[in-house]
């Protein structure tokens, strides 16, 4: 069965809510994931500007501010072939185990 992007986004939203993340925070995390994914695509094609690099830092900081409320950390995985943002337990070795967390829909 194939799902539309909207269906995938809604299923991911439900997964975030089920994990205990409040509605507004889940919406914000999905927006952050979309922005990070776009910047990851740009970085794949060309060198990022200082402004774009600063934007990534700000998005990562905001994601971590949100996830900290839930005892989690945000991990930005910069390969645009996958989802860009994961919500992980702090005990995970995020460099190699980030996929144990919840991927945040980036479209």
XYZ file of C-alpha atoms in Angstrom:
107
model
C 0.000 0.000 0.000
C 1.347 3.419 -0.920
C 0.601 6.486 1.152
C 0.401 10.113 0.113
C 2.746 12.657 1.673
C -0.173 14.029 3.683
C -1.004 10.565 5.039
C 2.633 9.970 5.998
C 2.810 13.360 7.715
C -0.389 12.607 9.656
C 0.853 9.143 10.698
C 4.121 10.681 11.852
C 2.222 13.378 13.733
C 0.219 10.659 15.507
C 3.463 8.836 16.377
C 4.892 12.014 17.924
C 1.687 12.574 19.927
C 1.703 8.936 21.058
C 5.289 9.446 22.264
C 3.984 12.181 24.565
C 4.902 15.234 22.513
C 2.288 17.981 22.690
C 0.421 18.978 19.550
C 2.037 22.394 19.047
C 5.505 20.973 19.648
C 4.891 18.149 17.164
C 3.810 20.697 14.544
C 6.914 22.791 15.230
C 9.186 19.747 14.986
C 7.726 18.842 11.598
C 8.276 22.416 10.386
C 11.860 22.325 11.628
C 12.407 18.980 9.894
C 11.130 20.419 6.585
C 13.458 23.408 6.846
C 16.449 21.236 7.732
C 15.692 18.855 4.878
C 15.556 21.732 2.402
C 18.900 23.062 3.639
C 20.371 19.548 3.436
C 19.310 19.374 -0.222
C 20.935 22.745 -0.919
C 24.128 21.624 0.851
C 24.217 18.564 -1.384
C 24.364 20.789 -4.485
C 26.441 23.742 -3.330
C 28.302 25.229 -0.393
C 26.018 26.788 2.190
C 26.266 30.489 2.963
C 27.013 31.728 6.465
C 23.363 32.697 6.775
C 22.240 29.162 5.872
C 24.719 27.628 8.323
C 23.420 29.931 11.057
C 19.853 28.927 10.129
C 20.762 25.259 10.619
C 22.259 26.047 14.036
C 19.106 27.928 15.047
C 16.820 25.127 13.844
C 18.864 22.506 15.707
C 18.809 24.642 18.863
C 15.043 25.117 18.631
C 14.492 21.374 18.076
C 16.596 20.584 21.139
C 14.728 23.155 23.237
C 11.480 21.388 22.345
C 12.745 17.832 22.867
C 14.446 18.701 26.156
C 10.978 19.236 27.667
C 10.326 15.533 27.058
C 13.680 14.215 28.257
C 14.822 13.624 24.668
C 17.381 15.082 22.295
C 17.073 16.085 18.655
C 19.534 14.721 16.121
C 20.014 16.340 12.727
C 21.108 13.801 10.145
C 22.309 15.804 7.142
C 21.897 13.283 4.315
C 18.912 14.509 2.250
C 18.129 10.982 1.045
C 16.530 10.291 4.441
C 14.607 12.201 7.050
C 16.632 14.992 8.584
C 15.440 15.093 12.179
C 15.223 12.340 14.787
C 13.999 12.463 18.372
C 16.248 10.228 20.481
C 16.880 9.156 24.041
C 19.964 10.847 25.476
C 21.422 7.398 26.257
C 21.534 6.452 22.553
C 24.816 6.851 20.708
C 23.201 9.143 18.203
C 26.009 9.016 15.642
C 25.233 5.349 14.993
C 21.897 4.626 16.702
C 19.761 7.637 15.817
C 17.351 5.442 13.866
C 16.231 3.966 17.211
C 14.514 7.289 17.774
C 11.454 8.749 16.116
C 12.045 10.182 12.662
C 10.239 13.471 12.140
C 8.488 13.818 8.794
C 10.280 16.281 6.562
C 7.594 16.854 3.911
